[in-house]
Coordinates of C-alpha atoms in Angstrom, one line a residue:
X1 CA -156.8 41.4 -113.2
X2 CA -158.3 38.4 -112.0
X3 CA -161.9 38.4 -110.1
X4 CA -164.2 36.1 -108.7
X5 CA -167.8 37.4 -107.7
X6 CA -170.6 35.5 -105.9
X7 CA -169.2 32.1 -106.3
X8 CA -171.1 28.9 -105.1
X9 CA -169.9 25.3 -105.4
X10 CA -172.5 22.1 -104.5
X11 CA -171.2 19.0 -104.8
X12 CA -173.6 16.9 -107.1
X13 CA -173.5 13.7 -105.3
X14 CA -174.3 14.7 -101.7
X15 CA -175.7 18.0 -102.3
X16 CA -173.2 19.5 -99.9
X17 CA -172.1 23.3 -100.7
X18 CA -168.6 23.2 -99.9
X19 CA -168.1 27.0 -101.4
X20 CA -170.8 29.4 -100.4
X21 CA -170.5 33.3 -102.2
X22 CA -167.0 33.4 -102.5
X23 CA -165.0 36.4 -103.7
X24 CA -161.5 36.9 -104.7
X25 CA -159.4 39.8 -106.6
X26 CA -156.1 39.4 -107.9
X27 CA -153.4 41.5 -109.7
X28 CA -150.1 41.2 -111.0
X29 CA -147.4 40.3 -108.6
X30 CA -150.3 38.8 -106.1
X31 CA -148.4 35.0 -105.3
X32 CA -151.7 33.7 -103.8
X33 CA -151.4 30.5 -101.9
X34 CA -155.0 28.2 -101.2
X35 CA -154.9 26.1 -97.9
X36 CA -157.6 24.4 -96.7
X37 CA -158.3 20.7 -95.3
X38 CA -158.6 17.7 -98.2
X39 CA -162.2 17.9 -99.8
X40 CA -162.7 21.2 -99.4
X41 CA -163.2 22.3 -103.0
X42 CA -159.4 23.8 -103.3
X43 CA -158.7 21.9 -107.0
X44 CA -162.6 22.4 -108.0
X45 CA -162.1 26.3 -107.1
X46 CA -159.1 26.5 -109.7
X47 CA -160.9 24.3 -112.1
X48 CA -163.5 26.7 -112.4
X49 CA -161.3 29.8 -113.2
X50 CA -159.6 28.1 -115.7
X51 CA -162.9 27.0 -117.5
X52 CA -166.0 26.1 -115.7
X53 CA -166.8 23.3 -117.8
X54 CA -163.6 21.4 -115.7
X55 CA -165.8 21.3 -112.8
X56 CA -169.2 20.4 -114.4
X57 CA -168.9 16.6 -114.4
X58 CA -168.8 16.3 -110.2
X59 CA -170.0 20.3 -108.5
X60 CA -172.6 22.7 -109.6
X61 CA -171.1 26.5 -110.0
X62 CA -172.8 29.3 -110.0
X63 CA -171.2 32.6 -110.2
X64 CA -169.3 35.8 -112.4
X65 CA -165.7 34.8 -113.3
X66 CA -163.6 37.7 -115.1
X67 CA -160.5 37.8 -116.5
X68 CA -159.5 41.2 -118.1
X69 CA -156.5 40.5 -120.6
X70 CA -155.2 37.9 -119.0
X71 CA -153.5 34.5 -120.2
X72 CA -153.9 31.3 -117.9
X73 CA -150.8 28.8 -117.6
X74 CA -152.8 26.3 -116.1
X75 CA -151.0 22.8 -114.3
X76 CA -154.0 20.3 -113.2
X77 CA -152.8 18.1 -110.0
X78 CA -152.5 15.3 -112.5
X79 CA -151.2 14.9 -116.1
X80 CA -153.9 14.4 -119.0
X81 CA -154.6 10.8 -119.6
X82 CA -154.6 11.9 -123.2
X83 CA -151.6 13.4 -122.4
X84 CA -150.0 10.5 -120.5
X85 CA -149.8 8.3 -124.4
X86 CA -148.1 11.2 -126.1
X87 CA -144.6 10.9 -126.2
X88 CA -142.3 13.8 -125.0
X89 CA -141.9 15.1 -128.3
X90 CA -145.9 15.5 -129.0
X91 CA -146.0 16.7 -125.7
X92 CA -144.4 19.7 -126.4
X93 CA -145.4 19.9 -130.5
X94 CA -148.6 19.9 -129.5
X95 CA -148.7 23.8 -128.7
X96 CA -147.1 26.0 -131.3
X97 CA -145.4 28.3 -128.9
X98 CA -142.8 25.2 -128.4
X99 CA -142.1 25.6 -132.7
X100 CA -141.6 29.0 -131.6
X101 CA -138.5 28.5 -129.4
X102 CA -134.9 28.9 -130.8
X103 CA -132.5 25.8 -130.0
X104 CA -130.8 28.7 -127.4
X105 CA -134.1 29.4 -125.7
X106 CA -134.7 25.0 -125.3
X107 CA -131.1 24.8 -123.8
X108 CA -131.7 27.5 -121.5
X109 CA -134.8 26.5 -120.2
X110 CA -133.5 22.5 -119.8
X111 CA -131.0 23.9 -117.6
X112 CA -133.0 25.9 -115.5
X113 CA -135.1 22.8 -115.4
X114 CA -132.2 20.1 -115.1
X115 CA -133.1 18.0 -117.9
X116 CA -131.5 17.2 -120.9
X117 CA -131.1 19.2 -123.9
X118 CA -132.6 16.6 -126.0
X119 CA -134.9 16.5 -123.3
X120 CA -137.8 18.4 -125.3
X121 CA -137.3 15.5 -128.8
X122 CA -137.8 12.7 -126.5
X123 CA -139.7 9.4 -127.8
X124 CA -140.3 8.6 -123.6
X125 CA -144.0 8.3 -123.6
X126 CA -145.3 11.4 -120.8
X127 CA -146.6 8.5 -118.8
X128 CA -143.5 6.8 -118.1
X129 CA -141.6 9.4 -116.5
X130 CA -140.9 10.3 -113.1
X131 CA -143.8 12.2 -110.9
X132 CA -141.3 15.2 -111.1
X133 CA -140.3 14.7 -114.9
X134 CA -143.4 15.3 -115.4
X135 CA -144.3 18.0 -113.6
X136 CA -140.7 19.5 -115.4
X137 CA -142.4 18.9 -119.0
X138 CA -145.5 20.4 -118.3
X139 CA -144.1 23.3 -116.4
X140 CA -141.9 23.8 -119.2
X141 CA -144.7 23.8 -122.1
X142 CA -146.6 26.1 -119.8
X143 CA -143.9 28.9 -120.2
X144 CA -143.3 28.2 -123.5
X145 CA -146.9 29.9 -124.0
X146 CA -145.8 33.0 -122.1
X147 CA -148.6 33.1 -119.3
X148 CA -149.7 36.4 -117.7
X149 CA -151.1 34.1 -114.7
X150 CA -150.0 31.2 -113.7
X151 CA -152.7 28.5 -111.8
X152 CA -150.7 25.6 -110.3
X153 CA -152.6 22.5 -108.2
X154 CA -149.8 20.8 -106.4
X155 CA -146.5 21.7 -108.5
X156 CA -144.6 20.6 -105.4
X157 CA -145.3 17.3 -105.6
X158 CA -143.5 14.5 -106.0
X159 CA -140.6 17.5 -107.6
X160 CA -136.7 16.7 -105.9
X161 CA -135.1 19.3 -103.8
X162 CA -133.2 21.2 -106.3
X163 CA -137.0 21.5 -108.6
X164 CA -138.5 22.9 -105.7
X165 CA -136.2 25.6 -105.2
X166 CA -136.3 26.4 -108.8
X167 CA -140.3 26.1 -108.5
X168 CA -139.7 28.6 -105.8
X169 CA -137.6 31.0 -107.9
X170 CA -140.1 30.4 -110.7
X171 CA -143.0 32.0 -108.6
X172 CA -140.8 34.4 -106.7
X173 CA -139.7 36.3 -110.5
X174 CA -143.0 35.7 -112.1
X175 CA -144.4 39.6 -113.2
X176 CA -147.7 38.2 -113.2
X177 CA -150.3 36.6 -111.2
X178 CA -149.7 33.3 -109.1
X179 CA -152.4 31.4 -108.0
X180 CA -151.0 27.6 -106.5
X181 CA -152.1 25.1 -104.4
X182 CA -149.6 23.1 -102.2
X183 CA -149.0 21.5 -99.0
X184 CA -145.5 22.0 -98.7
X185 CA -144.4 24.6 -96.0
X186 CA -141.7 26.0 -96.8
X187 CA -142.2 26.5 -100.4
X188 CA -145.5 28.3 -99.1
X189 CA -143.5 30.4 -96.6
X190 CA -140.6 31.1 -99.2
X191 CA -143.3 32.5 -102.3
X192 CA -146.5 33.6 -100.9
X193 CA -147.5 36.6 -100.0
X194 CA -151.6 36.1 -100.1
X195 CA -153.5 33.4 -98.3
X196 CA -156.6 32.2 -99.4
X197 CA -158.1 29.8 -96.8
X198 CA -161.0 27.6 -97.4
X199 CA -162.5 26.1 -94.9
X200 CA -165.8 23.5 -93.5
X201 CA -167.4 23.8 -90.6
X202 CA -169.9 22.5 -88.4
X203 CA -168.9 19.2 -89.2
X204 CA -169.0 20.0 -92.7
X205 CA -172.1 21.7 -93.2
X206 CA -171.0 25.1 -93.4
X207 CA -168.6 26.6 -96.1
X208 CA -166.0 29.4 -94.8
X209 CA -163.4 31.3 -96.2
X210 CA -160.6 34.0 -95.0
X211 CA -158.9 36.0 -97.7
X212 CA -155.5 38.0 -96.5
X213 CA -153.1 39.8 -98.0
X214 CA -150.1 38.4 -95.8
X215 CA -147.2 36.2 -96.0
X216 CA -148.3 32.2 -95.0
X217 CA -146.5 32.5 -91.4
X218 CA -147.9 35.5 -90.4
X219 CA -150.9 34.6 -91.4
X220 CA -151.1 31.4 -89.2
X221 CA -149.7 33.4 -86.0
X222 CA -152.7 36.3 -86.8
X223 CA -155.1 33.4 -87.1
X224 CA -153.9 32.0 -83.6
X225 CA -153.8 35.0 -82.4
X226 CA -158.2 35.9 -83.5
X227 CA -158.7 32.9 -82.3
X228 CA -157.5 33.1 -79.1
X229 CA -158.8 36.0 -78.6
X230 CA -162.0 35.1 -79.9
X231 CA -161.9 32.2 -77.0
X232 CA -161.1 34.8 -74.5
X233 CA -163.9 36.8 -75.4
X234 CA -166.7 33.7 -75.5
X235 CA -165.3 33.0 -72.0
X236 CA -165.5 36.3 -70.5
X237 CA -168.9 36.5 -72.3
X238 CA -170.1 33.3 -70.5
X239 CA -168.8 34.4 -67.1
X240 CA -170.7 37.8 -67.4
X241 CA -173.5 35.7 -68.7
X242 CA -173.6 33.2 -65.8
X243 CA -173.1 36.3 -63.4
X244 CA -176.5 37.7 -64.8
X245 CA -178.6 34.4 -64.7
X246 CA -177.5 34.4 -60.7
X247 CA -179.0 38.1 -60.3
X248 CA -182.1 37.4 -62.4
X249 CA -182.9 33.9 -60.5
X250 CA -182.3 35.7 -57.1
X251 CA -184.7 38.3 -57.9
X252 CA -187.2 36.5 -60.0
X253 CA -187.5 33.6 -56.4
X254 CA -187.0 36.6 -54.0
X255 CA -190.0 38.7 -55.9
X256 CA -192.2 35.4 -56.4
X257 CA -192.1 34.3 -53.0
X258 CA -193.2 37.7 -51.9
X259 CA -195.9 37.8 -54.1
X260 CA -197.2 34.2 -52.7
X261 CA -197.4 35.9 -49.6
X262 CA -199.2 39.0 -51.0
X263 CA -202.4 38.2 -49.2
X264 CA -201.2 39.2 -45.9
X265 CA -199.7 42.5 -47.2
X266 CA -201.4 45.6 -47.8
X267 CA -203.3 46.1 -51.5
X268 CA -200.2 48.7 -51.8
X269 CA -197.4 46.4 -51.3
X270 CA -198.7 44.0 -53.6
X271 CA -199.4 46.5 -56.7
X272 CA -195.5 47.0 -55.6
X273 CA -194.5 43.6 -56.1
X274 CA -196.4 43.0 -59.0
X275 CA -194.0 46.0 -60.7
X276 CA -191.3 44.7 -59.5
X277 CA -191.8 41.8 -61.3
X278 CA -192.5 43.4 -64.3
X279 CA -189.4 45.1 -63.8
X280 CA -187.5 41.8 -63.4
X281 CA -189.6 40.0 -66.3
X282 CA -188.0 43.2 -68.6
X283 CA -184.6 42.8 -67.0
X284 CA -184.9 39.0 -67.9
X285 CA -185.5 39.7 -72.0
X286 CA -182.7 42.7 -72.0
X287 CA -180.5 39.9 -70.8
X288 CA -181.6 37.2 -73.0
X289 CA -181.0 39.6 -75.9
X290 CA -177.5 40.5 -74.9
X291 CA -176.9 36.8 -74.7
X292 CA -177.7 36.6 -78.6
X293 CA -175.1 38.7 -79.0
X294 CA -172.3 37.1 -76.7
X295 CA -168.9 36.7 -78.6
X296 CA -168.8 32.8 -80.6
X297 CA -166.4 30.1 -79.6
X298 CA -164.4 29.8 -82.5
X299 CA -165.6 27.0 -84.9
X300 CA -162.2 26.2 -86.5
X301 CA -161.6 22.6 -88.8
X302 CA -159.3 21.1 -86.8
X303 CA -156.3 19.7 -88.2
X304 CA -157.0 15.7 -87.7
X305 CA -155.5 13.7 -84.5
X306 CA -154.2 10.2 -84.6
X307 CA -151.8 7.9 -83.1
X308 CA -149.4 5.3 -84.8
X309 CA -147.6 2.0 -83.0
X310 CA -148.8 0.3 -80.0
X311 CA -146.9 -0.7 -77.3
X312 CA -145.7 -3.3 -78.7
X313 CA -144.0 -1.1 -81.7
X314 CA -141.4 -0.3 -80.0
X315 CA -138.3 -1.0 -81.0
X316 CA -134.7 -1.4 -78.7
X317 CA -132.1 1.2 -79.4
X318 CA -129.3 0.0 -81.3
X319 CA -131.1 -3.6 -82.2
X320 CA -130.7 -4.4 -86.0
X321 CA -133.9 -4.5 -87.7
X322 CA -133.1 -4.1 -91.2
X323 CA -130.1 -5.0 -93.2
X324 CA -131.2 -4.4 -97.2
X325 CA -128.8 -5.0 -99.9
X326 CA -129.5 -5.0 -103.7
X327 CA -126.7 -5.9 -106.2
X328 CA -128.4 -3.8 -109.3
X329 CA -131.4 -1.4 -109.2
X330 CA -133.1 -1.4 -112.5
X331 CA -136.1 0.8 -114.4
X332 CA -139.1 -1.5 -114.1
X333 CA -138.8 -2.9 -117.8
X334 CA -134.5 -3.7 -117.3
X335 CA -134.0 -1.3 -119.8
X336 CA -131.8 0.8 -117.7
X337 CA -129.3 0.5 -114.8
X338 CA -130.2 3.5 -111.8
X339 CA -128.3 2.1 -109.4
X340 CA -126.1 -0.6 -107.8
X341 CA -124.2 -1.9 -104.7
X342 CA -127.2 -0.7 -102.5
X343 CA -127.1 -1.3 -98.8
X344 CA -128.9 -0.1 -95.6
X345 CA -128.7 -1.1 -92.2
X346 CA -131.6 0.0 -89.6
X347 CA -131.0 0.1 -86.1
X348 CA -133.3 0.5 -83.4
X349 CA -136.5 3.0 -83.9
X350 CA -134.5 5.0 -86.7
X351 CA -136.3 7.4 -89.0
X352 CA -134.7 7.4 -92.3
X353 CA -135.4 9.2 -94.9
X354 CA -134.0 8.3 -99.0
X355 CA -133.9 11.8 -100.9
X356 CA -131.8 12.4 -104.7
X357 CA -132.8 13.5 -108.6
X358 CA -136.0 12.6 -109.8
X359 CA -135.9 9.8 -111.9
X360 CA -133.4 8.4 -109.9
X361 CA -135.2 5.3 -108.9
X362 CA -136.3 6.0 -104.9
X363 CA -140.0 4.7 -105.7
X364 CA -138.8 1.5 -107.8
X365 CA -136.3 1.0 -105.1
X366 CA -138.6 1.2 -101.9
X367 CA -141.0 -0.6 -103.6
X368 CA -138.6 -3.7 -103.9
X369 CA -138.0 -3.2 -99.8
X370 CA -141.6 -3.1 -98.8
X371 CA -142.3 -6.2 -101.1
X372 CA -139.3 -8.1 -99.3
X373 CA -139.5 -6.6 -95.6
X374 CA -143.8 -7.2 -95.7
X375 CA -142.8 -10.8 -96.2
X376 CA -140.9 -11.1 -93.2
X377 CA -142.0 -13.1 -90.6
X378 CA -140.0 -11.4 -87.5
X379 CA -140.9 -7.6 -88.1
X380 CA -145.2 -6.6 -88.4
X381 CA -144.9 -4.1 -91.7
X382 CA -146.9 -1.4 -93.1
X383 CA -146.2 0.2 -96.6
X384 CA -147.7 3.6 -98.0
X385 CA -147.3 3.9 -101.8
X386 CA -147.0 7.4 -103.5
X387 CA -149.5 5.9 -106.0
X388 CA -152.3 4.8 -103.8
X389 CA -154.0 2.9 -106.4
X390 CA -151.7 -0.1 -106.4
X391 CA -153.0 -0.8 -103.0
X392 CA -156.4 0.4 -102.7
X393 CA -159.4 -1.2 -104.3
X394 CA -160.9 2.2 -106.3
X395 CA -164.5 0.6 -105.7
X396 CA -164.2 0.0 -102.2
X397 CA -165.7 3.0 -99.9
X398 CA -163.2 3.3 -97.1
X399 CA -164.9 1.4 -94.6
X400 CA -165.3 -1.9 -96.4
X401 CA -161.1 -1.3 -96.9
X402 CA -160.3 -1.1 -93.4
X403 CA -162.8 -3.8 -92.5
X404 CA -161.0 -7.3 -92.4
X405 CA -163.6 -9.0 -89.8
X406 CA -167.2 -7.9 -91.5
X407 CA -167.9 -7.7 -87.7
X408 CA -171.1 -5.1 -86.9
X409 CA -168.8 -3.8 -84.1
X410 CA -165.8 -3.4 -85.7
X411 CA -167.5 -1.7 -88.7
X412 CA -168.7 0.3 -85.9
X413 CA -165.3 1.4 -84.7
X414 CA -163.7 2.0 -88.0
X415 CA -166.4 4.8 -88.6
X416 CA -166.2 6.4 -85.4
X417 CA -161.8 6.3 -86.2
X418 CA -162.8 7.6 -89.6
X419 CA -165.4 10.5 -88.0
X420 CA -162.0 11.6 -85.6
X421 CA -160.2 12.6 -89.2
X422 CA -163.1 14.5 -90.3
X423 CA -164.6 12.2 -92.9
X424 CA -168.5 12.9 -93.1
X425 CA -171.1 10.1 -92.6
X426 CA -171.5 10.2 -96.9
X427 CA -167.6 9.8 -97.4
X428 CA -167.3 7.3 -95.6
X429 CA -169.8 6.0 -98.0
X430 CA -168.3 6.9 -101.1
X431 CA -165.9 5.0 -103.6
X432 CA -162.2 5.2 -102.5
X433 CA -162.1 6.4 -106.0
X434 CA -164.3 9.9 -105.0
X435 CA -162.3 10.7 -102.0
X436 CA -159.7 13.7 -102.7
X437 CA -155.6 12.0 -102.4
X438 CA -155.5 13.4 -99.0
X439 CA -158.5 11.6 -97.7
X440 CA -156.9 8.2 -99.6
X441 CA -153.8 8.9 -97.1
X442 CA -156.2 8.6 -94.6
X443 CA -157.3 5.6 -95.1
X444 CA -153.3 4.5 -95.1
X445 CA -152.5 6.3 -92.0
X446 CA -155.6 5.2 -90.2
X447 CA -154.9 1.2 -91.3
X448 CA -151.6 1.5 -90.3
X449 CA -152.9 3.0 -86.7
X450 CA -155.3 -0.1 -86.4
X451 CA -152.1 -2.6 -87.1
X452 CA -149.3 -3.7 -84.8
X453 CA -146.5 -2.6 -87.1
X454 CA -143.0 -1.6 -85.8
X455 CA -142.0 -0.6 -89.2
X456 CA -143.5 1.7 -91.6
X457 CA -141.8 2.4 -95.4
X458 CA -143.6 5.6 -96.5
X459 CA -143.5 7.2 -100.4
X460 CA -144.3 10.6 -99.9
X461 CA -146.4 10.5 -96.6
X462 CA -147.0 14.5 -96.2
X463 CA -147.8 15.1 -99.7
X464 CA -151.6 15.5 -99.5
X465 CA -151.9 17.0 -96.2
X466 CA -153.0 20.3 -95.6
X467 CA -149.8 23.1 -94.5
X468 CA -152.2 23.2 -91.3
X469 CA -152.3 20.0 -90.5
X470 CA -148.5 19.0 -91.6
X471 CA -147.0 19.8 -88.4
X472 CA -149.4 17.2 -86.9
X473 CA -148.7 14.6 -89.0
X474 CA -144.7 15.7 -88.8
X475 CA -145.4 14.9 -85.0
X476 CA -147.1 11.3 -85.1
X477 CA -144.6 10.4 -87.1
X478 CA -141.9 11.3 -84.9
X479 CA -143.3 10.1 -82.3
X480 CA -143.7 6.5 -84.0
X481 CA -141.7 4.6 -81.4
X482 CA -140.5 2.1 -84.6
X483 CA -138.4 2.1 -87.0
X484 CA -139.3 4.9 -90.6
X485 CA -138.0 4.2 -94.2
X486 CA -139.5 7.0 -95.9
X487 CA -139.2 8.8 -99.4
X488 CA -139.9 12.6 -98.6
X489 CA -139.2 16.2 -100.8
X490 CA -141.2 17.6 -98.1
X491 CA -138.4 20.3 -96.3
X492 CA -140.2 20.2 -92.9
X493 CA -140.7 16.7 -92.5
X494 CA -137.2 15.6 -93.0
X495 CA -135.7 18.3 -90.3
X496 CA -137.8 17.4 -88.1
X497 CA -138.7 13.8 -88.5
X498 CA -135.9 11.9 -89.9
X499 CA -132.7 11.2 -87.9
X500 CA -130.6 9.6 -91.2
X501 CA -131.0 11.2 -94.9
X502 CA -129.7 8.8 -97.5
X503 CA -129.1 10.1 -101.3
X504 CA -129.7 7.3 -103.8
X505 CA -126.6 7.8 -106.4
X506 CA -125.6 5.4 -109.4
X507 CA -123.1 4.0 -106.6
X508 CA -125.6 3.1 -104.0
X509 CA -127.4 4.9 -100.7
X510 CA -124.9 7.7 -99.5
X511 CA -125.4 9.2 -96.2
X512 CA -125.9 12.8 -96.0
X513 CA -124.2 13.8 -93.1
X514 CA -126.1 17.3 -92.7
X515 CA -129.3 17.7 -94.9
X516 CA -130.1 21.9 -94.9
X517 CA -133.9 22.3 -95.3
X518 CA -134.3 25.8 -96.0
X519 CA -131.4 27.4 -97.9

């Protein structure tokens, strides 16, 4: 067992509680799924059941933690830097349950995983490899130990198709306890069968959280369903509410204007009056206290709202916007061929969408197309890296990186912009290097919003967004009226956003002619 008692989280730097007297039990065969909106203490929550110290540097915790004979598997949202100079070999010699495995138990699990058998004696330093090799390797080393609970931040990302289902068979047969955070739906939908939902509100200044034992889909349409309810009540209560203020005002005038005429009435009539409008004075604080107790509107964090492409982003139907070739795709340092004879054609406002293996070479290869396509003078481009760093100035806060002008007004506008996706008044002031990965896509999504492009090239755009607000983004990006060349894992968005899947092979870009999202 697994339980959390009393648990409070303050950020250190604003003082901000973003986790107030939380409380959480979980037992074996619980596959317990955390949702909740970027920066809402989701990573900082699993930090602290692993060991509190992980949290101490940035959030003061207070609260009981206990763990009755249970063994964490524990896989942070990103690998070590320690880690990242081992080689793959030290990787995995570095625990002694990975001595402990026979050559048949390494070949099985390689091939569950789709690596290698040499895989495990590699001299590939940890940093090197693919977002999803990694994850691989340190899923792997994980296992090796024989975890009774598992604690996962993000193991969905930046793993291929074929890893996530495994991921999804991994959590699925585990006897233990699963505890995960991701954003991808359909993994979320396929495993969990808890929700733990985190939530701010009040613009942030008030920490909420919903704990239910249901599967992720249900849960949303129960959640709709509260909440509509909820509304329906606060609006009946307000009717009813004006309804009384109309009989109290008509009383308290009708019974005031009598008594300004009292002098002309009998002593009797006015001793009347005067309890009347004692009675009416009574009536008045009965209602006033059933107004204190009128239903709520429902104070829900909105999934965030923005639009992409002006109306001069569109793009014709059938017009060629792109033709890409590339003889030879290489690793980075030449060492290796991943591909050759590579060519793709746009047309039009097409949304296209480059899937295949990890390792394959999709990032190095999109990389090379934003670098040549962003130096075109004819099309107005906007690229979104899956490593945000090699774009964004760590130092900056997010309003000095959206500012180009220095221009009072403009700094003005970008706040209010950044206010609409649910940035505080102290984010906006923080380092880019503070703000949680989803609230760096922000800062993409919102430059790209402020620019005239008509063609976006996108690594991994829905990989930091919350499961409630992917179907939002899914829709913007649909909706784009230019042209897409995206890198996605992400089930959901491909189905519904993309119009062409390409796999990248050793051969070149082959067309998928019917991409199945959910088998």
């Amino acid at each position: 067992m697994l339980q959390i008692k009393n648990l409070t989280i303050t950020h250190k730097k604003d003082l901000r509680v973003i986790l107030d007297n939380f409380k959480l039990t979980l037992n074996a065969g619980d596959k317990a799924v955390i949702i909740g909106e970027e920066g809402n203490g989701k990573s900082t929550l699993m930090k602290w059941i692993v060991d509190p110290e992980l949290a101490d540097e940035y959030a003061e915790c207070e609260g009981e933690r206990i763990i009755t004979g249970e063994t964490i598997g524990y896989l942070p949202q990103e690998l070590p830097a320690a880690d990242g100079e081992l080689t793959l070999y030290e990787y995995f010699a570095a625990k002694e349950a990975f001595l402990e495995q026979s050559p048949r138990d390494l070949s099985a699990m390689a091939s569950d995983f789709g690596v290698p058998a040499d895989f495990f004696y590699g001299d590939q330093l940890m940093k090197s490899l693919s977002g999803g090799e990694k994850i691989k390797a340190e899923l792997m080393r994980i296992l090796m130990e024989r975890p009774s609970a598992l604690l996962l931040d993000e193991p969905s990302n930046d793993i291929d198709i074929d890893t996530l289902k495994l991921l999804e068979k991994l959590i699925n047969g585990f006897k233990g306890i699963v505890l995960f955070i991701s954003h991808d739906e359909t993994l979320i939908e396929n495993t969990a069968n808890m929700v733990v939902h985190l939530e701010l509100v009040e613009r942030k200044r008030k920490s909420r959280f919903t704990v239910m034992h249901l599967a992720y889909r249900e849960y949303v349409e129960t959640r709709l369903k509260n909440l509509e309810k909820q509304e329906q009540e606060a609006e009946n209560d307000r009717r009813q509410k004006k309804i009384r203020e109309d009989k109290y005002n008509k009383l308290y005038q009708s019974v005031t204007s009598a008594l300004g005429n009292v002098s002309r009435q009998a002593p009797s009539v006015g001793k009347n009056l005067k309890d009347k409008m004692h009675t009416v004075k009574a009536m008045g604080k009965r209602f006033e206290k059933m107004d204190e107790e009128m239903t709520e509107r429902p104070d829900t964090e909105e999934a965030i709202f923005f639009k992409l492409g002006g109306k001069d982003a569109a793009m014709p139907q059938g017009k060629t916007v792109v033709e890409y070739s590339l003889d030879k795709l290489t690793t980075p340092d030449e060492s290796r061929v991943l591909s050759q004879d590579i060519f793709m054609r746009l047309r039009g406002p097409m949304k296209v969408c480059i899937v295949g293996d990890n390792g394959c070479g999709k990032t190095t290869l999109i990389k090379k197309m934003a670098e040549e396509l962003m130096a075109r003078p004819d099309i107005r481009v906007q690229y979104m890296p899956q490593n945000y760093e090699e774009m964004l100035n760590m130092d900056e806060t997010p309003v000095d990186f959206l500012d180009k002008s220095g221009d009072k007004e403009e700094r003005t506008r970008i706040r209010t912009y950044l206010g609409a996706l649910k940035y505080t008044a102290e984010e906006m002031d923080h380092p880019i290097r503070a703000l949680s990965g989803g609230q760096k896509a922000k800062v993409f999504l919102l430059k790209m919003s402020l620019s005239d492009a008509n063609v976006l090239i996108l690594d991994e755009p829905t990989r930091n967004f919350s499961p409630l607000s992917g179907p939002v983004i899914r829709g913007i990006l649909k909706d784009f009226p230019g042209a897409i060349i995206s890198i996605s894992h992400d089930r959901k968005y491909i189905s519904e956003v993309c119009d062409t899947v390409y796999e990248l092979t050793e051969s070149g870009l082959k067309e998928v002619e019917k991409f199945i999202a959910k088998d």
